PDB file of C-alpha atoms in Angstrom:
ATOM      1  CA  UNK A  19     133.729 221.843 284.045  1.00 81.00           C
ATOM      2  CA  UNK A  20     132.508 225.261 282.918  1.00 88.00           C
ATOM      3  CA  UNK A  21     134.586 227.010 280.292  1.00 91.00           C
ATOM      4  CA  UNK A  22     134.622 230.467 278.763  1.00 94.00           C
ATOM      5  CA  UNK A  23     135.938 229.955 275.266  1.00 96.00           C
ATOM      6  CA  UNK A  24     136.128 231.798 271.948  1.00 97.00           C
ATOM      7  CA  UNK A  25     134.549 230.073 268.960  1.00 98.00           C
ATOM      8  CA  UNK A  26     134.661 230.777 265.250  1.00 98.00           C
ATOM      9  CA  UNK A  27     131.512 230.584 263.162  1.00 98.00           C
ATOM     10  CA  UNK A  28     131.953 227.939 260.469  1.00 98.00           C
ATOM     11  CA  UNK A  29     128.393 228.152 259.107  1.00 98.00           C
ATOM     12  CA  UNK A  30     125.320 230.378 259.498  1.00 98.00           C
ATOM     13  CA  UNK A  31     122.242 229.033 257.712  1.00 98.00           C
ATOM     14  CA  UNK A  32     118.815 230.679 257.648  1.00 98.00           C
ATOM     15  CA  UNK A  33     116.251 227.925 258.291  1.00 97.00           C
ATOM     16  CA  UNK A  34     113.245 230.223 257.999  1.00 96.00           C
ATOM     17  CA  UNK A  35     112.455 233.902 258.439  1.00 94.00           C
ATOM     18  CA  UNK A  36     113.314 233.921 262.147  1.00 95.00           C
ATOM     19  CA  UNK A  37     115.521 230.870 262.795  1.00 97.00           C
ATOM     20  CA  UNK A  38     119.222 230.494 262.061  1.00 98.00           C
ATOM     21  CA  UNK A  39     121.538 227.543 262.550  1.00 98.00           C
ATOM     22  CA  UNK A  40     125.019 228.542 263.685  1.00 98.00           C
ATOM     23  CA  UNK A  41     127.809 225.991 263.687  1.00 98.00           C
ATOM     24  CA  UNK A  42     130.797 227.009 265.773  1.00 98.00           C
ATOM     25  CA  UNK A  43     134.181 225.489 266.538  1.00 98.00           C
ATOM     26  CA  UNK A  44     136.811 226.473 269.157  1.00 98.00           C
ATOM     27  CA  UNK A  45     139.195 229.079 267.783  1.00 97.00           C
ATOM     28  CA  UNK A  46     142.205 227.396 269.381  1.00 93.00           C
ATOM     29  CA  UNK A  47     141.284 223.970 267.997  1.00 94.00           C
ATOM     30  CA  UNK A  48     140.671 222.577 271.489  1.00 93.00           C
ATOM     31  CA  UNK A  49     138.677 219.336 271.441  1.00 95.00           C
ATOM     32  CA  UNK A  50     135.227 219.848 272.903  1.00 95.00           C
ATOM     33  CA  UNK A  51     134.649 218.297 276.301  1.00 92.00           C
ATOM     34  CA  UNK A  52     131.803 215.810 276.744  1.00 94.00           C
ATOM     35  CA  UNK A  53     128.513 217.707 276.556  1.00 97.00           C
ATOM     36  CA  UNK A  54     125.048 216.356 277.306  1.00 98.00           C
ATOM     37  CA  UNK A  55     121.584 216.785 275.780  1.00 98.00           C
ATOM     38  CA  UNK A  56     119.622 219.345 277.754  1.00 98.00           C
ATOM     39  CA  UNK A  57     122.592 221.552 278.574  1.00 97.00           C
ATOM     40  CA  UNK A  58     122.913 225.073 277.214  1.00 97.00           C
ATOM     41  CA  UNK A  59     125.463 227.805 276.568  1.00 96.00           C
ATOM     42  CA  UNK A  60     125.480 231.514 277.334  1.00 95.00           C
ATOM     43  CA  UNK A  61     126.475 233.573 274.290  1.00 95.00           C
ATOM     44  CA  UNK A  62     128.204 236.917 274.736  1.00 92.00           C
ATOM     45  CA  UNK A  63     126.716 239.574 272.453  1.00 90.00           C
ATOM     46  CA  UNK A  64     129.921 241.301 271.423  1.00 79.00           C
ATOM     47  CA  UNK A  65     130.560 244.864 270.252  1.00 72.00           C
ATOM     48  CA  UNK A  66     127.352 246.184 271.759  1.00 63.00           C
ATOM     49  CA  UNK A  67     127.279 248.925 274.378  1.00 57.00           C
ATOM     50  CA  UNK A  68     123.534 248.383 274.947  1.00 58.00           C
ATOM     51  CA  UNK A  69     123.468 244.589 275.492  1.00 69.00           C
ATOM     52  CA  UNK A  70     125.231 243.538 278.691  1.00 74.00           C
ATOM     53  CA  UNK A  71     123.863 240.096 279.493  1.00 84.00           C
ATOM     54  CA  UNK A  72     124.664 236.885 277.654  1.00 89.00           C
ATOM     55  CA  UNK A  73     121.914 235.030 275.793  1.00 90.00           C
ATOM     56  CA  UNK A  74     121.062 231.415 276.782  1.00 94.00           C
ATOM     57  CA  UNK A  75     120.950 229.019 273.816  1.00 96.00           C
ATOM     58  CA  UNK A  76     120.243 225.272 273.923  1.00 97.00           C
ATOM     59  CA  UNK A  77     122.873 222.937 272.534  1.00 98.00           C
ATOM     60  CA  UNK A  78     121.206 221.760 269.349  1.00 98.00           C
ATOM     61  CA  UNK A  79     123.762 219.143 268.278  1.00 98.00           C
ATOM     62  CA  UNK A  80     127.404 218.139 268.709  1.00 98.00           C
ATOM     63  CA  UNK A  81     129.347 217.146 265.612  1.00 97.00           C
ATOM     64  CA  UNK A  82     132.370 215.359 267.043  1.00 95.00           C
ATOM     65  CA  UNK A  83     134.004 214.819 263.644  1.00 96.00           C
ATOM     66  CA  UNK A  84     133.992 218.548 262.902  1.00 97.00           C
ATOM     67  CA  UNK A  85     134.451 219.503 266.575  1.00 98.00           C
ATOM     68  CA  UNK A  86     131.416 221.778 266.277  1.00 98.00           C
ATOM     69  CA  UNK A  87     128.560 222.911 268.477  1.00 98.00           C
ATOM     70  CA  UNK A  88     125.296 223.660 266.672  1.00 98.00           C
ATOM     71  CA  UNK A  89     123.161 226.498 268.021  1.00 98.00           C
ATOM     72  CA  UNK A  90     119.620 227.183 266.825  1.00 97.00           C
ATOM     73  CA  UNK A  91     119.046 230.935 267.103  1.00 97.00           C
ATOM     74  CA  UNK A  92     115.573 232.457 266.991  1.00 95.00           C
ATOM     75  CA  UNK A  93     115.233 236.203 266.494  1.00 94.00           C
ATOM     76  CA  UNK A  94     113.302 237.498 269.499  1.00 90.00           C
ATOM     77  CA  UNK A  95     115.134 240.704 270.432  1.00 89.00           C
ATOM     78  CA  UNK A  96     118.232 242.850 269.938  1.00 89.00           C
ATOM     79  CA  UNK A  97     120.612 240.248 271.339  1.00 90.00           C
ATOM     80  CA  UNK A  98     119.460 237.268 269.294  1.00 93.00           C
ATOM     81  CA  UNK A  99     119.105 239.472 266.207  1.00 94.00           C
ATOM     82  CA  UNK A 100     122.741 240.480 266.499  1.00 94.00           C
ATOM     83  CA  UNK A 101     123.854 236.856 266.987  1.00 95.00           C
ATOM     84  CA  UNK A 102     121.773 235.688 264.006  1.00 96.00           C
ATOM     85  CA  UNK A 103     123.391 238.300 261.766  1.00 95.00           C
ATOM     86  CA  UNK A 104     126.964 237.205 262.493  1.00 96.00           C
ATOM     87  CA  UNK A 105     129.045 236.028 259.548  1.00 97.00           C
ATOM     88  CA  UNK A 106     131.180 232.966 258.860  1.00 98.00           C
ATOM     89  CA  UNK A 107     134.665 233.618 260.193  1.00 98.00           C
ATOM     90  CA  UNK A 108     133.523 235.911 262.992  1.00 97.00           C
ATOM     91  CA  UNK A 109     134.136 234.934 266.591  1.00 96.00           C
ATOM     92  CA  UNK A 110     131.789 234.647 269.555  1.00 95.00           C
ATOM     93  CA  UNK A 111     132.431 233.796 273.171  1.00 95.00           C
ATOM     94  CA  UNK A 112     130.544 230.984 274.903  1.00 96.00           C
ATOM     95  CA  UNK A 113     130.184 230.127 278.573  1.00 95.00           C
ATOM     96  CA  UNK A 114     129.437 226.407 278.793  1.00 95.00           C
ATOM     97  CA  UNK A 115     128.277 223.814 279.638  1.00 95.00           C
ATOM     98  CA  UNK A 116     125.439 225.073 281.825  1.00 95.00           C
ATOM     99  CA  UNK A 117     122.453 223.233 283.259  1.00 95.00           C
ATOM    100  CA  UNK A 118     121.626 219.586 283.800  1.00 97.00           C
ATOM    101  CA  UNK A 119     120.773 216.882 281.278  1.00 98.00           C
ATOM    102  CA  UNK A 120     117.957 214.620 280.145  1.00 98.00           C
ATOM    103  CA  UNK A 121     117.994 211.163 281.715  1.00 98.00           C
ATOM    104  CA  UNK A 122     118.022 208.044 279.555  1.00 97.00           C
ATOM    105  CA  UNK A 123     115.118 205.582 279.472  1.00 97.00           C
ATOM    106  CA  UNK A 124     115.501 202.142 280.937  1.00 96.00           C
ATOM    107  CA  UNK A 125     116.551 199.441 278.427  1.00 96.00           C
ATOM    108  CA  UNK A 126     113.984 198.413 275.802  1.00 95.00           C
ATOM    109  CA  UNK A 127     111.726 201.389 276.534  1.00 97.00           C
ATOM    110  CA  UNK A 128     110.097 203.495 273.804  1.00 98.00           C
ATOM    111  CA  UNK A 129     110.743 207.233 273.813  1.00 98.00           C
ATOM    112  CA  UNK A 130     108.794 210.053 272.164  1.00 98.00           C
ATOM    113  CA  UNK A 131     110.437 213.468 271.861  1.00 98.00           C
ATOM    114  CA  UNK A 132     107.923 216.314 271.506  1.00 98.00           C
ATOM    115  CA  UNK A 133     108.977 219.814 270.461  1.00 98.00           C
ATOM    116  CA  UNK A 134     107.199 222.994 269.503  1.00 96.00           C
ATOM    117  CA  UNK A 135     108.761 225.788 267.445  1.00 91.00           C
ATOM    118  CA  UNK A 136     112.375 226.483 268.374  1.00 91.00           C
ATOM    119  CA  UNK A 137     111.800 224.167 271.353  1.00 95.00           C
ATOM    120  CA  UNK A 138     112.816 221.343 269.026  1.00 97.00           C
ATOM    121  CA  UNK A 139     116.434 222.517 269.408  1.00 97.00           C
ATOM    122  CA  UNK A 140     117.635 220.321 272.328  1.00 98.00           C
ATOM    123  CA  UNK A 141     115.694 217.305 271.049  1.00 98.00           C
ATOM    124  CA  UNK A 142     117.973 216.746 268.048  1.00 98.00           C
ATOM    125  CA  UNK A 143     120.984 216.265 270.335  1.00 98.00           C
ATOM    126  CA  UNK A 144     118.898 214.073 272.645  1.00 98.00           C
ATOM    127  CA  UNK A 145     117.726 211.961 269.705  1.00 98.00           C
ATOM    128  CA  UNK A 146     121.337 211.483 268.629  1.00 98.00           C
ATOM    129  CA  UNK A 147     122.336 210.354 272.125  1.00 98.00           C
ATOM    130  CA  UNK A 148     119.377 207.956 272.385  1.00 98.00           C
ATOM    131  CA  UNK A 149     120.252 206.352 269.056  1.00 98.00           C
ATOM    132  CA  UNK A 150     123.894 205.977 270.116  1.00 97.00           C
ATOM    133  CA  UNK A 151     122.661 204.187 273.244  1.00 97.00           C
ATOM    134  CA  UNK A 152     120.643 201.681 271.233  1.00 97.00           C
ATOM    135  CA  UNK A 153     117.183 203.291 271.379  1.00 97.00           C
ATOM    136  CA  UNK A 154     115.007 204.118 268.390  1.00 96.00           C
ATOM    137  CA  UNK A 155     113.417 207.459 269.275  1.00 98.00           C
ATOM    138  CA  UNK A 156     110.336 208.923 267.634  1.00 98.00           C
ATOM    139  CA  UNK A 157     109.700 212.633 267.255  1.00 98.00           C
ATOM    140  CA  UNK A 158     106.540 214.736 267.335  1.00 98.00           C
ATOM    141  CA  UNK A 159     107.255 218.237 266.027  1.00 98.00           C
ATOM    142  CA  UNK A 160     104.777 221.098 265.973  1.00 98.00           C
ATOM    143  CA  UNK A 161     104.662 224.583 264.498  1.00 97.00           C
ATOM    144  CA  UNK A 162     102.250 227.270 263.448  1.00 96.00           C
ATOM    145  CA  UNK A 163     103.008 226.618 259.784  1.00 97.00           C
ATOM    146  CA  UNK A 164     105.181 224.343 257.637  1.00 97.00           C
ATOM    147  CA  UNK A 165     108.120 226.778 257.657  1.00 97.00           C
ATOM    148  CA  UNK A 166     108.344 226.429 261.449  1.00 97.00           C
ATOM    149  CA  UNK A 167     109.319 222.752 261.109  1.00 97.00           C
ATOM    150  CA  UNK A 168     113.100 222.982 260.793  1.00 97.00           C
ATOM    151  CA  UNK A 169     115.930 220.425 260.553  1.00 98.00           C
ATOM    152  CA  UNK A 170     113.460 217.776 259.393  1.00 98.00           C
ATOM    153  CA  UNK A 171     116.066 215.766 257.469  1.00 98.00           C
ATOM    154  CA  UNK A 172     118.326 215.671 260.537  1.00 98.00           C
ATOM    155  CA  UNK A 173     115.497 214.342 262.711  1.00 98.00           C
ATOM    156  CA  UNK A 174     114.516 211.746 260.095  1.00 98.00           C
ATOM    157  CA  UNK A 175     118.033 210.267 260.238  1.00 98.00           C
ATOM    158  CA  UNK A 176     117.431 209.415 263.899  1.00 98.00           C
ATOM    159  CA  UNK A 177     113.896 208.008 263.949  1.00 98.00           C
ATOM    160  CA  UNK A 178     110.291 208.326 262.796  1.00 98.00           C
ATOM    161  CA  UNK A 179     109.001 211.890 262.674  1.00 98.00           C
ATOM    162  CA  UNK A 180     105.383 212.990 263.183  1.00 98.00           C
ATOM    163  CA  UNK A 181     104.323 216.567 262.430  1.00 98.00           C
ATOM    164  CA  UNK A 182     101.487 218.931 263.267  1.00 98.00           C
ATOM    165  CA  UNK A 183     100.927 222.470 262.010  1.00 98.00           C
ATOM    166  CA  UNK A 184      98.280 224.809 263.345  1.00 97.00           C
ATOM    167  CA  UNK A 185      97.284 225.969 259.859  1.00 97.00           C
ATOM    168  CA  UNK A 186      97.347 222.487 258.329  1.00 97.00           C
ATOM    169  CA  UNK A 187     100.076 223.386 255.829  1.00 98.00           C
ATOM    170  CA  UNK A 188     102.017 220.205 256.685  1.00 97.00           C
ATOM    171  CA  UNK A 189     100.722 216.822 257.852  1.00 97.00           C
ATOM    172  CA  UNK A 190      98.221 216.829 260.745  1.00 97.00           C
ATOM    173  CA  UNK A 191      96.362 220.082 261.388  1.00 97.00           C
ATOM    174  CA  UNK A 192      96.302 221.250 265.009  1.00 97.00           C
ATOM    175  CA  UNK A 193      98.519 221.136 268.065  1.00 96.00           C
ATOM    176  CA  UNK A 194     100.953 218.358 268.958  1.00 97.00           C
ATOM    177  CA  UNK A 195      98.391 217.011 271.427  1.00 95.00           C
ATOM    178  CA  UNK A 196      96.026 216.434 268.474  1.00 94.00           C
ATOM    179  CA  UNK A 197      98.340 214.024 266.646  1.00 97.00           C
ATOM    180  CA  UNK A 198      96.917 210.481 266.439  1.00 98.00           C
ATOM    181  CA  UNK A 199     100.284 208.912 267.309  1.00 98.00           C
ATOM    182  CA  UNK A 200      99.499 209.700 270.955  1.00 97.00           C
ATOM    183  CA  UNK A 201      96.525 207.328 270.773  1.00 96.00           C
ATOM    184  CA  UNK A 202      97.855 204.790 268.299  1.00 97.00           C
ATOM    185  CA  UNK A 203     101.179 204.003 270.007  1.00 97.00           C
ATOM    186  CA  UNK A 204     102.326 203.395 273.546  1.00 97.00           C
ATOM    187  CA  UNK A 205     105.423 205.150 274.867  1.00 98.00           C
ATOM    188  CA  UNK A 206     107.314 204.669 278.109  1.00 98.00           C
ATOM    189  CA  UNK A 207     109.136 208.006 278.165  1.00 98.00           C
ATOM    190  CA  UNK A 208     108.321 211.457 276.835  1.00 98.00           C
ATOM    191  CA  UNK A 209     110.769 214.334 276.544  1.00 98.00           C
ATOM    192  CA  UNK A 210     109.464 217.777 275.650  1.00 98.00           C
ATOM    193  CA  UNK A 211     110.575 221.348 275.027  1.00 98.00           C
ATOM    194  CA  UNK A 212     108.685 224.321 273.669  1.00 96.00           C
ATOM    195  CA  UNK A 213     106.055 226.864 274.710  1.00 95.00           C
ATOM    196  CA  UNK A 214     104.988 226.392 278.327  1.00 95.00           C
ATOM    197  CA  UNK A 215     101.257 225.817 277.561  1.00 96.00           C
ATOM    198  CA  UNK A 216     102.261 223.026 275.164  1.00 97.00           C
ATOM    199  CA  UNK A 217     104.538 221.400 277.746  1.00 97.00           C
ATOM    200  CA  UNK A 218     101.857 221.604 280.431  1.00 97.00           C
ATOM    201  CA  UNK A 219      99.418 219.865 278.063  1.00 97.00           C
ATOM    202  CA  UNK A 220     102.014 217.167 277.375  1.00 98.00           C
ATOM    203  CA  UNK A 221     102.686 216.816 281.119  1.00 97.00           C
ATOM    204  CA  UNK A 222      98.961 216.310 281.717  1.00 97.00           C
ATOM    205  CA  UNK A 223      98.812 213.669 278.971  1.00 97.00           C
ATOM    206  CA  UNK A 224     101.853 211.879 280.411  1.00 98.00           C
ATOM    207  CA  UNK A 225     100.436 211.941 283.934  1.00 97.00           C
ATOM    208  CA  UNK A 226      97.066 210.576 282.809  1.00 96.00           C
ATOM    209  CA  UNK A 227      98.787 207.744 280.944  1.00 97.00           C
ATOM    210  CA  UNK A 228     101.465 206.926 283.553  1.00 97.00           C
ATOM    211  CA  UNK A 229     104.312 207.885 281.227  1.00 98.00           C
ATOM    212  CA  UNK A 230     107.652 209.142 282.530  1.00 98.00           C
ATOM    213  CA  UNK A 231     108.077 212.704 281.293  1.00 98.00           C
ATOM    214  CA  UNK A 232     110.856 215.272 281.378  1.00 98.00           C
ATOM    215  CA  UNK A 233     110.549 218.865 280.220  1.00 98.00           C
ATOM    216  CA  UNK A 234     113.265 221.331 279.272  1.00 98.00           C
ATOM    217  CA  UNK A 235     112.063 224.722 280.467  1.00 97.00           C
ATOM    218  CA  UNK A 236     112.625 227.912 278.481  1.00 91.00           C
ATOM    219  CA  UNK A 237     112.317 230.450 281.293  1.00 90.00           C
ATOM    220  CA  UNK A 238     114.116 233.754 280.766  1.00 87.00           C
ATOM    221  CA  UNK A 239     117.706 233.155 281.964  1.00 87.00           C
ATOM    222  CA  UNK A 240     119.782 236.359 281.722  1.00 80.00           C
ATOM    223  CA  UNK A 241     122.658 235.417 284.047  1.00 80.00           C
ATOM    224  CA  UNK A 242     122.919 231.619 284.020  1.00 81.00           C
ATOM    225  CA  UNK A 243     124.149 231.512 287.640  1.00 81.00           C
ATOM    226  CA  UNK A 244     120.969 231.947 289.685  1.00 85.00           C
ATOM    227  CA  UNK A 245     121.854 235.512 290.668  1.00 86.00           C
ATOM    228  CA  UNK A 246     119.197 237.535 288.844  1.00 86.00           C
ATOM    229  CA  UNK A 247     116.219 235.314 289.866  1.00 86.00           C
ATOM    230  CA  UNK A 248     114.516 235.934 286.512  1.00 89.00           C
ATOM    231  CA  UNK A 249     114.036 232.224 285.739  1.00 93.00           C
ATOM    232  CA  UNK A 250     112.358 231.107 288.974  1.00 94.00           C
ATOM    233  CA  UNK A 251     109.929 228.167 288.729  1.00 95.00           C
ATOM    234  CA  UNK A 252     107.698 226.734 291.456  1.00 94.00           C
ATOM    235  CA  UNK A 253     108.316 223.143 292.491  1.00 95.00           C
ATOM    236  CA  UNK A 254     106.333 220.869 294.772  1.00 94.00           C
ATOM    237  CA  UNK A 255     109.011 220.117 297.366  1.00 93.00           C
ATOM    238  CA  UNK A 256     111.792 222.650 296.883  1.00 94.00           C
ATOM    239  CA  UNK A 257     109.738 225.814 296.569  1.00 94.00           C
ATOM    240  CA  UNK A 258     110.961 228.393 294.074  1.00 95.00           C
ATOM    241  CA  UNK A 259     114.126 227.328 292.258  1.00 94.00           C
ATOM    242  CA  UNK A 260     116.247 228.852 289.504  1.00 95.00           C
ATOM    243  CA  UNK A 261     115.873 227.011 286.216  1.00 95.00           C
ATOM    244  CA  UNK A 262     119.363 228.006 285.056  1.00 93.00           C
ATOM    245  CA  UNK A 263     121.090 226.257 287.977  1.00 93.00           C
ATOM    246  CA  UNK A 264     118.614 223.511 288.941  1.00 95.00           C
ATOM    247  CA  UNK A 265     117.392 222.777 285.391  1.00 96.00           C
ATOM    248  CA  UNK A 266     116.573 223.416 282.665  1.00 97.00           C
ATOM    249  CA  UNK A 267     115.439 219.760 282.578  1.00 98.00           C
ATOM    250  CA  UNK A 268     112.880 218.617 285.139  1.00 98.00           C
ATOM    251  CA  UNK A 269     110.770 215.565 285.706  1.00 98.00           C
ATOM    252  CA  UNK A 270     107.250 216.951 285.380  1.00 97.00           C
ATOM    253  CA  UNK A 271     106.340 215.408 288.750  1.00 96.00           C
ATOM    254  CA  UNK A 272     108.651 217.955 290.394  1.00 97.00           C
ATOM    255  CA  UNK A 273     106.742 220.932 289.002  1.00 96.00           C
ATOM    256  CA  UNK A 274     103.497 222.548 290.109  1.00 94.00           C
ATOM    257  CA  UNK A 275     101.939 222.232 286.675  1.00 93.00           C
ATOM    258  CA  UNK A 276      99.225 219.647 287.150  1.00 82.00           C
ATOM    259  CA  UNK A 277      98.244 220.065 290.809  1.00 69.00           C
TER     260      UNK A 277
END
């Protein structure tokens, strides 16, 4: 059930120059409903006469003990800059939960979660859910430089973590598709989120190796209801669909990426 609810910021931590981790809890103390990895929220940018549309943010993590939603904010424009600059104790309004969810692997299957840049955000929550369900996920995280690899300790609590950086400042130099783990280990399921060229490369790898693969798309989603048509993606059987209402998670076989 979708809710529009006021939250209070309990923590705002700068992870690097452009990324901030906001932890928020309902102002009225209401217990959070069951939320799923892959879903997102729409954040109202308050006290701004120039910013009318909400900003879509992936659910990064759910801390049930603290009744908190974690949101990984990357500065990319006026809206996200304003959200990133909010202080502890300030309130923000969320519309949630929006979108669909990642599916779980079949029992005893091995899962690899691949994220690039801020696209790692929904994979932390997914990794938590997989571990709760008895899986032991592995992670492949990529960034331009070492500072782009955020929340590393949180990922390491959930499973083995492999890293690539384009400048070679941390672990393997290159793109995520260059990491030797893709050749050294066999995986049954891949889940990915990040820049579209990276996800297309991962989709091609998964297709060539007969691996089930789901991707969480990051198309521009100003409204969240399929009204503005800004997030349209081409699919094989359904034509053009809105990512905000039909996604953001898709099996890569649905998309016109490879063919």
